[in-house]
PDB file of C-alpha atoms in Angstrom:
ATOM      1  CA  MET A   1       5.680  13.941   5.458  1.00  0.00           C
ATOM      2  CA  ARG A   2       3.709  11.228   7.201  1.00  0.00           C
ATOM      3  CA  LEU A   3       5.283   8.414   5.173  1.00  0.00           C
ATOM      4  CA  LYS A   4       8.873   9.662   5.036  1.00  0.00           C
ATOM      5  CA  GLY A   5      11.222   6.730   4.400  1.00  0.00           C
ATOM      6  CA  LYS A   6       8.422   4.190   3.889  1.00  0.00           C
ATOM      7  CA  LYS A   7       8.399   1.834   0.898  1.00  0.00           C
ATOM      8  CA  ALA A   8       5.005   1.204  -0.717  1.00  0.00           C
ATOM      9  CA  LEU A   9       3.813  -1.227  -3.374  1.00  0.00           C
ATOM     10  CA  ILE A  10       0.530  -0.240  -5.036  1.00  0.00           C
ATOM     11  CA  THR A  11      -1.096  -2.637  -7.487  1.00  0.00           C
ATOM     12  CA  GLY A  12      -3.050  -1.370 -10.480  1.00  0.00           C
ATOM     13  CA  ALA A  13      -1.486   2.044  -9.893  1.00  0.00           C
ATOM     14  CA  ALA A  14      -0.765   3.174 -13.445  1.00  0.00           C
ATOM     15  CA  GLN A  15      -3.975   5.195 -13.622  1.00  0.00           C
ATOM     16  CA  GLY A  16      -7.224   6.086 -11.879  1.00  0.00           C
ATOM     17  CA  ILE A  17      -7.621   5.607  -8.133  1.00  0.00           C
ATOM     18  CA  GLY A  18      -4.336   3.700  -7.873  1.00  0.00           C
ATOM     19  CA  LYS A  19      -2.427   6.571  -9.432  1.00  0.00           C
ATOM     20  CA  ALA A  20      -4.109   9.073  -7.084  1.00  0.00           C
ATOM     21  CA  ILE A  21      -3.029   6.938  -4.125  1.00  0.00           C
ATOM     22  CA  ALA A  22       0.539   6.741  -5.438  1.00  0.00           C
ATOM     23  CA  LEU A  23       0.715  10.502  -5.969  1.00  0.00           C
ATOM     24  CA  MET A  24      -0.600  11.296  -2.489  1.00  0.00           C
ATOM     25  CA  MET A  25       1.759   8.833  -0.818  1.00  0.00           C
ATOM     26  CA  ALA A  26       4.721  10.178  -2.757  1.00  0.00           C
ATOM     27  CA  LYS A  27       3.894  13.713  -1.602  1.00  0.00           C
ATOM     28  CA  GLU A  28       3.984  12.360   1.950  1.00  0.00           C
ATOM     29  CA  GLY A  29       7.519  11.052   1.403  1.00  0.00           C
ATOM     30  CA  ALA A  30       7.018   7.382   0.500  1.00  0.00           C
ATOM     31  CA  ASP A  31       9.071   5.624  -2.150  1.00  0.00           C
ATOM     32  CA  ILE A  32       6.628   3.992  -4.544  1.00  0.00           C
ATOM     33  CA  ALA A  33       6.547   0.795  -6.604  1.00  0.00           C
ATOM     34  CA  ILE A  34       3.911   1.134  -9.336  1.00  0.00           C
ATOM     35  CA  SER A  35       2.613  -2.292 -10.297  1.00  0.00           C
ATOM     36  CA  ASP A  36       0.328  -2.746 -13.275  1.00  0.00           C
ATOM     37  CA  ILE A  37      -0.389  -5.211 -16.050  1.00  0.00           C
ATOM     38  CA  ASN A  38       0.380  -2.325 -18.462  1.00  0.00           C
ATOM     39  CA  LEU A  39       4.121  -1.744 -18.001  1.00  0.00           C
ATOM     40  CA  GLU A  40       4.284   1.200 -20.409  1.00  0.00           C
ATOM     41  CA  LEU A  41       1.621   3.106 -18.471  1.00  0.00           C
ATOM     42  CA  ALA A  42       3.172   2.098 -15.140  1.00  0.00           C
ATOM     43  CA  THR A  43       6.520   3.469 -16.294  1.00  0.00           C
ATOM     44  CA  GLN A  44       4.933   6.784 -17.280  1.00  0.00           C
ATOM     45  CA  THR A  45       3.314   7.108 -13.859  1.00  0.00           C
ATOM     46  CA  ALA A  46       6.536   6.165 -12.064  1.00  0.00           C
ATOM     47  CA  ASP A  47       8.424   8.803 -14.071  1.00  0.00           C
ATOM     48  CA  GLU A  48       5.821  11.434 -13.125  1.00  0.00           C
ATOM     49  CA  LEU A  49       6.307  10.695  -9.434  1.00  0.00           C
ATOM     50  CA  LYS A  50      10.077  11.090  -9.638  1.00  0.00           C
ATOM     51  CA  SER A  51       9.608  14.853  -9.955  1.00  0.00           C
ATOM     52  CA  ILE A  52       8.337  14.837  -6.350  1.00  0.00           C
ATOM     53  CA  GLY A  53      11.748  13.682  -5.215  1.00  0.00           C
ATOM     54  CA  VAL A  54      11.074  10.095  -4.158  1.00  0.00           C
ATOM     55  CA  GLN A  55      12.330   6.772  -5.470  1.00  0.00           C
ATOM     56  CA  THR A  56       9.957   5.087  -7.893  1.00  0.00           C
ATOM     57  CA  LEU A  57       9.823   1.744  -9.624  1.00  0.00           C
ATOM     58  CA  ALA A  58       7.566   0.397 -12.377  1.00  0.00           C
ATOM     59  CA  ILE A  59       6.733  -3.309 -12.250  1.00  0.00           C
ATOM     60  CA  GLU A  60       4.749  -5.343 -14.758  1.00  0.00           C
ATOM     61  CA  GLY A  61       2.605  -7.778 -12.857  1.00  0.00           C
ATOM     62  CA  ASN A  62      -0.495  -9.934 -12.964  1.00  0.00           C
ATOM     63  CA  VAL A  63      -1.948 -10.138  -9.445  1.00  0.00           C
ATOM     64  CA  ALA A  64      -4.026 -13.201 -10.371  1.00  0.00           C
ATOM     65  CA  ASP A  65      -0.813 -15.219 -10.715  1.00  0.00           C
ATOM     66  CA  MET A  66       0.970 -16.139  -7.469  1.00  0.00           C
ATOM     67  CA  GLU A  67       4.446 -16.220  -9.002  1.00  0.00           C
ATOM     68  CA  SER A  68       3.881 -12.769 -10.454  1.00  0.00           C
ATOM     69  CA  ALA A  69       2.646 -11.469  -7.083  1.00  0.00           C
ATOM     70  CA  GLU A  70       5.723 -12.829  -5.325  1.00  0.00           C
ATOM     71  CA  ALA A  71       7.941 -11.269  -8.000  1.00  0.00           C
ATOM     72  CA  MET A  72       6.265  -7.873  -7.476  1.00  0.00           C
ATOM     73  CA  VAL A  73       7.079  -7.962  -3.772  1.00  0.00           C
ATOM     74  CA  SER A  74      10.634  -9.178  -4.401  1.00  0.00           C
ATOM     75  CA  LYS A  75      11.267  -6.458  -6.988  1.00  0.00           C
ATOM     76  CA  THR A  76       9.914  -3.831  -4.583  1.00  0.00           C
ATOM     77  CA  VAL A  77      12.264  -4.996  -1.837  1.00  0.00           C
ATOM     78  CA  GLU A  78      15.218  -5.128  -4.227  1.00  0.00           C
ATOM     79  CA  GLY A  79      14.466  -1.846  -5.974  1.00  0.00           C
ATOM     80  CA  LEU A  80      13.352   0.290  -3.039  1.00  0.00           C
ATOM     81  CA  GLY A  81      15.120  -1.426  -0.172  1.00  0.00           C
ATOM     82  CA  GLY A  82      12.088  -2.882   1.576  1.00  0.00           C
ATOM     83  CA  ILE A  83       8.306  -2.980   1.755  1.00  0.00           C
ATOM     84  CA  ASP A  84       6.338  -1.248   4.519  1.00  0.00           C
ATOM     85  CA  ILE A  85       2.991  -0.678   2.781  1.00  0.00           C
ATOM     86  CA  LEU A  86       0.936  -2.740   0.346  1.00  0.00           C
ATOM     87  CA  VAL A  87      -2.168  -1.329  -1.322  1.00  0.00           C
ATOM     88  CA  ASN A  88      -4.208  -4.003  -3.102  1.00  0.00           C
ATOM     89  CA  ASN A  89      -5.921  -1.769  -5.636  1.00  0.00           C
ATOM     90  CA  ALA A  90      -5.860  -3.798  -8.877  1.00  0.00           C
ATOM     91  CA  GLY A  91      -9.340  -4.771 -10.010  1.00  0.00           C
ATOM     92  CA  ILE A  92     -11.585  -5.329 -13.008  1.00  0.00           C
ATOM     93  CA  THR A  93     -15.296  -5.414 -13.799  1.00  0.00           C
ATOM     94  CA  ARG A  94     -17.326  -7.628 -16.158  1.00  0.00           C
ATOM     95  CA  ASP A  95     -20.839  -6.381 -15.423  1.00  0.00           C
ATOM     96  CA  THR A  96     -24.049  -8.084 -16.482  1.00  0.00           C
ATOM     97  CA  LEU A  97     -27.082  -9.738 -14.897  1.00  0.00           C
ATOM     98  CA  ILE A  98     -26.607 -13.198 -13.386  1.00  0.00           C
ATOM     99  CA  LEU A  99     -28.617 -15.006 -16.073  1.00  0.00           C
ATOM    100  CA  ARG A 100     -26.436 -13.417 -18.764  1.00  0.00           C
ATOM    101  CA  MET A 101     -23.117 -13.741 -16.951  1.00  0.00           C
ATOM    102  CA  LYS A 102     -20.645 -16.090 -18.579  1.00  0.00           C
ATOM    103  CA  GLU A 103     -18.553 -18.392 -16.435  1.00  0.00           C
ATOM    104  CA  GLU A 104     -15.357 -16.809 -17.762  1.00  0.00           C
ATOM    105  CA  ASP A 105     -16.588 -13.345 -16.686  1.00  0.00           C
ATOM    106  CA  TRP A 106     -17.270 -14.642 -13.173  1.00  0.00           C
ATOM    107  CA  ASP A 107     -13.855 -16.329 -13.004  1.00  0.00           C
ATOM    108  CA  ALA A 108     -11.925 -13.345 -14.371  1.00  0.00           C
ATOM    109  CA  VAL A 109     -13.303 -10.916 -11.791  1.00  0.00           C
ATOM    110  CA  ILE A 110     -12.873 -13.318  -8.859  1.00  0.00           C
ATOM    111  CA  ASN A 111      -9.322 -14.162  -9.977  1.00  0.00           C
ATOM    112  CA  VAL A 112      -8.142 -10.565 -10.224  1.00  0.00           C
ATOM    113  CA  ASN A 113     -10.111  -8.893  -7.436  1.00  0.00           C
ATOM    114  CA  LEU A 114     -10.175 -11.579  -4.751  1.00  0.00           C
ATOM    115  CA  LYS A 115      -7.458 -14.089  -5.595  1.00  0.00           C
ATOM    116  CA  GLY A 116      -5.185 -11.206  -6.591  1.00  0.00           C
ATOM    117  CA  THR A 117      -5.624  -9.601  -3.190  1.00  0.00           C
ATOM    118  CA  PHE A 118      -4.877 -12.933  -1.518  1.00  0.00           C
ATOM    119  CA  ASN A 119      -1.787 -13.528  -3.663  1.00  0.00           C
ATOM    120  CA  CYS A 120      -0.234 -10.125  -3.004  1.00  0.00           C
ATOM    121  CA  THR A 121      -1.128 -10.218   0.685  1.00  0.00           C
ATOM    122  CA  LYS A 122       0.458 -13.647   1.123  1.00  0.00           C
ATOM    123  CA  ALA A 123       3.615 -12.509  -0.669  1.00  0.00           C
ATOM    124  CA  ALA A 124       3.888  -9.290   1.361  1.00  0.00           C
ATOM    125  CA  VAL A 125       3.202 -10.709   4.819  1.00  0.00           C
ATOM    126  CA  LYS A 126       6.169 -13.050   4.478  1.00  0.00           C
ATOM    127  CA  LYS A 127       8.411  -9.975   4.457  1.00  0.00           C
ATOM    128  CA  MET A 128       6.374  -7.807   6.813  1.00  0.00           C
ATOM    129  CA  SER A 129       5.948 -10.417   9.534  1.00  0.00           C
ATOM    130  CA  LYS A 130       9.730 -10.901   9.736  1.00  0.00           C
ATOM    131  CA  GLN A 131      10.228  -7.176  10.327  1.00  0.00           C
ATOM    132  CA  ARG A 132       7.194  -7.122  12.644  1.00  0.00           C
ATOM    133  CA  SER A 133       5.673  -4.093  10.989  1.00  0.00           C
ATOM    134  CA  GLY A 134       3.643  -3.277   7.920  1.00  0.00           C
ATOM    135  CA  LYS A 135       0.414  -1.800   6.642  1.00  0.00           C
ATOM    136  CA  ILE A 136      -1.862  -3.461   4.107  1.00  0.00           C
ATOM    137  CA  VAL A 137      -4.853  -1.607   2.681  1.00  0.00           C
ATOM    138  CA  ASN A 138      -7.279  -3.513   0.470  1.00  0.00           C
ATOM    139  CA  ILE A 139      -9.600  -1.655  -1.889  1.00  0.00           C
ATOM    140  CA  ALA A 140     -13.056  -3.160  -1.418  1.00  0.00           C
ATOM    141  CA  SER A 141     -16.292  -1.482  -2.596  1.00  0.00           C
ATOM    142  CA  ILE A 142     -19.692  -0.303  -1.455  1.00  0.00           C
ATOM    143  CA  VAL A 143     -21.195  -3.120  -3.539  1.00  0.00           C
ATOM    144  CA  GLY A 144     -19.340  -5.648  -1.396  1.00  0.00           C
ATOM    145  CA  LEU A 145     -21.433  -4.359   1.510  1.00  0.00           C
ATOM    146  CA  MET A 146     -24.820  -3.773  -0.133  1.00  0.00           C
ATOM    147  CA  GLY A 147     -24.779  -5.635  -3.464  1.00  0.00           C
ATOM    148  CA  ASN A 148     -25.719  -4.201  -6.849  1.00  0.00           C
ATOM    149  CA  ALA A 149     -27.800  -5.598  -9.705  1.00  0.00           C
ATOM    150  CA  GLY A 150     -25.613  -6.555 -12.641  1.00  0.00           C
ATOM    151  CA  GLN A 151     -22.489  -6.941 -10.511  1.00  0.00           C
ATOM    152  CA  ALA A 152     -22.774 -10.392  -8.929  1.00  0.00           C
ATOM    153  CA  ASN A 153     -19.140 -11.213  -9.693  1.00  0.00           C
ATOM    154  CA  TYR A 154     -17.781  -7.833  -8.594  1.00  0.00           C
ATOM    155  CA  SER A 155     -19.942  -7.710  -5.453  1.00  0.00           C
ATOM    156  CA  ALA A 156     -18.903 -11.229  -4.475  1.00  0.00           C
ATOM    157  CA  SER A 157     -15.228 -10.461  -5.065  1.00  0.00           C
ATOM    158  CA  LYS A 158     -15.322  -7.314  -2.942  1.00  0.00           C
ATOM    159  CA  ALA A 159     -17.315  -8.977  -0.157  1.00  0.00           C
ATOM    160  CA  GLY A 160     -14.617 -11.644  -0.229  1.00  0.00           C
ATOM    161  CA  VAL A 161     -11.939  -8.976   0.055  1.00  0.00           C
ATOM    162  CA  ILE A 162     -13.628  -7.700   3.224  1.00  0.00           C
ATOM    163  CA  GLY A 163     -13.686 -11.202   4.738  1.00  0.00           C
ATOM    164  CA  LEU A 164     -10.059 -11.745   3.747  1.00  0.00           C
ATOM    165  CA  THR A 165      -9.087  -8.403   5.298  1.00  0.00           C
ATOM    166  CA  LYS A 166     -10.642  -9.281   8.655  1.00  0.00           C
ATOM    167  CA  THR A 167      -9.125 -12.765   8.733  1.00  0.00           C
ATOM    168  CA  ALA A 168      -5.642 -11.575   7.759  1.00  0.00           C
ATOM    169  CA  ALA A 169      -5.870  -8.817  10.374  1.00  0.00           C
ATOM    170  CA  ARG A 170      -6.549 -11.425  13.068  1.00  0.00           C
ATOM    171  CA  GLU A 171      -3.751 -13.704  11.877  1.00  0.00           C
ATOM    172  CA  PHE A 172      -1.034 -11.038  11.724  1.00  0.00           C
ATOM    173  CA  ALA A 173      -1.935  -8.524  14.447  1.00  0.00           C
ATOM    174  CA  ALA A 174       0.532 -10.150  16.845  1.00  0.00           C
ATOM    175  CA  ARG A 175       3.232  -9.655  14.219  1.00  0.00           C
ATOM    176  CA  GLY A 176       2.700  -5.913  14.216  1.00  0.00           C
ATOM    177  CA  LEU A 177       0.766  -5.721  10.955  1.00  0.00           C
ATOM    178  CA  ASN A 178      -2.256  -3.464  10.394  1.00  0.00           C
ATOM    179  CA  ILE A 179      -4.574  -4.814   7.698  1.00  0.00           C
ATOM    180  CA  ASN A 180      -7.635  -2.787   6.746  1.00  0.00           C
ATOM    181  CA  ALA A 181      -9.905  -2.068   3.794  1.00  0.00           C
ATOM    182  CA  VAL A 182     -11.353   0.999   2.120  1.00  0.00           C
ATOM    183  CA  ALA A 183     -14.782   0.609   0.519  1.00  0.00           C
ATOM    184  CA  PRO A 184     -15.352   3.373  -2.045  1.00  0.00           C
ATOM    185  CA  GLY A 185     -18.825   4.294  -3.193  1.00  0.00           C
ATOM    186  CA  PHE A 186     -19.406   5.737  -6.640  1.00  0.00           C
ATOM    187  CA  ILE A 187     -16.284   7.644  -7.621  1.00  0.00           C
ATOM    188  CA  ALA A 188     -15.856  10.039 -10.550  1.00  0.00           C
ATOM    189  CA  THR A 189     -13.565   8.179 -12.935  1.00  0.00           C
ATOM    190  CA  ALA A 190     -13.304   7.597 -16.672  1.00  0.00           C
ATOM    191  CA  MET A 191     -15.785   4.744 -16.222  1.00  0.00           C
ATOM    192  CA  THR A 192     -18.442   6.887 -14.539  1.00  0.00           C
ATOM    193  CA  ASP A 193     -17.828   9.677 -17.062  1.00  0.00           C
ATOM    194  CA  ALA A 194     -19.174   7.308 -19.719  1.00  0.00           C
ATOM    195  CA  ILE A 195     -22.513   6.867 -17.907  1.00  0.00           C
ATOM    196  CA  PRO A 196     -25.395   8.718 -19.645  1.00  0.00           C
ATOM    197  CA  GLU A 197     -26.300  11.979 -17.896  1.00  0.00           C
ATOM    198  CA  LYS A 198     -29.798  10.794 -16.910  1.00  0.00           C
ATOM    199  CA  ALA A 199     -28.434   7.632 -15.297  1.00  0.00           C
ATOM    200  CA  LYS A 200     -25.710   9.625 -13.556  1.00  0.00           C
ATOM    201  CA  ASN A 201     -28.295  12.009 -12.109  1.00  0.00           C
ATOM    202  CA  GLU A 202     -30.362   9.088 -10.831  1.00  0.00           C
ATOM    203  CA  LEU A 203     -27.249   7.622  -9.261  1.00  0.00           C
ATOM    204  CA  THR A 204     -26.283  10.898  -7.608  1.00  0.00           C
ATOM    205  CA  ALA A 205     -29.795  11.251  -6.182  1.00  0.00           C
ATOM    206  CA  GLN A 206     -29.149   8.110  -4.099  1.00  0.00           C
ATOM    207  CA  ILE A 207     -26.157   9.735  -2.382  1.00  0.00           C
ATOM    208  CA  PRO A 208     -27.072  11.856   0.674  1.00  0.00           C
ATOM    209  CA  MET A 209     -24.128  14.194   0.044  1.00  0.00           C
ATOM    210  CA  GLY A 210     -25.457  14.738  -3.479  1.00  0.00           C
ATOM    211  CA  LYS A 211     -22.276  14.124  -5.457  1.00  0.00           C
ATOM    212  CA  LEU A 212     -19.882  11.434  -6.642  1.00  0.00           C
ATOM    213  CA  GLY A 213     -16.626  11.017  -4.775  1.00  0.00           C
ATOM    214  CA  SER A 214     -13.192  11.719  -6.212  1.00  0.00           C
ATOM    215  CA  SER A 215     -10.112   9.532  -6.514  1.00  0.00           C
ATOM    216  CA  GLU A 216      -8.480  11.859  -3.986  1.00  0.00           C
ATOM    217  CA  ASP A 217     -11.243  11.093  -1.455  1.00  0.00           C
ATOM    218  CA  VAL A 218     -10.289   7.425  -1.649  1.00  0.00           C
ATOM    219  CA  ALA A 219      -6.567   8.216  -1.587  1.00  0.00           C
ATOM    220  CA  GLU A 220      -6.968  10.235   1.624  1.00  0.00           C
ATOM    221  CA  ALA A 221      -8.562   7.241   3.343  1.00  0.00           C
ATOM    222  CA  VAL A 222      -5.808   4.920   2.123  1.00  0.00           C
ATOM    223  CA  LEU A 223      -3.179   7.404   3.283  1.00  0.00           C
ATOM    224  CA  PHE A 224      -4.707   7.476   6.776  1.00  0.00           C
ATOM    225  CA  LEU A 225      -4.700   3.681   7.027  1.00  0.00           C
ATOM    226  CA  SER A 226      -1.095   3.579   5.785  1.00  0.00           C
ATOM    227  CA  SER A 227       0.193   6.191   8.221  1.00  0.00           C
ATOM    228  CA  PRO A 228       1.132   6.083  11.928  1.00  0.00           C
ATOM    229  CA  ALA A 229      -2.249   7.709  12.658  1.00  0.00           C
ATOM    230  CA  SER A 230      -3.861   4.270  12.240  1.00  0.00           C
ATOM    231  CA  ASP A 231      -1.413   2.253  14.350  1.00  0.00           C
ATOM    232  CA  TYR A 232      -4.201   1.003  16.662  1.00  0.00           C
ATOM    233  CA  ILE A 233      -6.634   0.192  13.859  1.00  0.00           C
ATOM    234  CA  THR A 234      -6.843  -3.207  12.184  1.00  0.00           C
ATOM    235  CA  GLY A 235      -9.504  -5.401  10.592  1.00  0.00           C
ATOM    236  CA  GLN A 236     -11.705  -2.417   9.760  1.00  0.00           C
ATOM    237  CA  VAL A 237     -13.557  -1.269   6.636  1.00  0.00           C
ATOM    238  CA  LEU A 238     -13.493   2.482   6.063  1.00  0.00           C
ATOM    239  CA  SER A 239     -16.392   3.454   3.782  1.00  0.00           C
ATOM    240  CA  VAL A 240     -15.926   6.424   1.461  1.00  0.00           C
ATOM    241  CA  ASN A 241     -19.354   6.749  -0.115  1.00  0.00           C
ATOM    242  CA  GLY A 242     -20.994  10.107   0.684  1.00  0.00           C
ATOM    243  CA  GLY A 243     -23.491   8.355   2.959  1.00  0.00           C
ATOM    244  CA  MET A 244     -24.933   6.093   0.261  1.00  0.00           C
ATOM    245  CA  TYR A 245     -24.490   3.075   2.546  1.00  0.00           C
ATOM    246  CA  MET A 246     -24.544   3.514   6.318  1.00  0.00           C
TER     247      MET A 246
END
């Protein structure tokens, strides 16, 4: 029970990687606030976690809006009794080549992925710095490190998340905060399930370990960076990519 008594807010946690993180943290004893733009789905996930025996809370929130981000943190503190961990997981994609990319697709991805991480971080550090403790884990991406054709907006947003992580870590280390990032590679999700088999095989061939990662692989890394095991680690990017980028 590495997170016994800790209070965690996870954005975009109603499904996918965010849900896997929430489930793993709950099994380690953390009380969980599930934040998502889809309140109905967030409520379902929160109800599932209650069977583990922890407190849960479903919050409707739009990370791209600062007022909404501040409300998410406030509701977590009110509903769970505090906030010790923030996982900035919420993110979207609008993939296409640069010459075809619409301005609104660029703006949407930057607003959710990068501005959203900034908004939630700013809201959380106000609370965490007063208590002189807290862990923030930002979900970046392999494409923020190496780029990827057709993902200029997503790559830029995740590279920005890495820069934000390192800067925030420097600003709040003296306040007892650990701020790190996890950069997943290609993970088996509903999105990758939709990729044609030939394309998926070509993708897998680029991974030295010869397979896609799982949501649980990412969740394990987030759990480590949220636990006391990482108390002397800050400003780092932990890559979970099967060796695709070294």
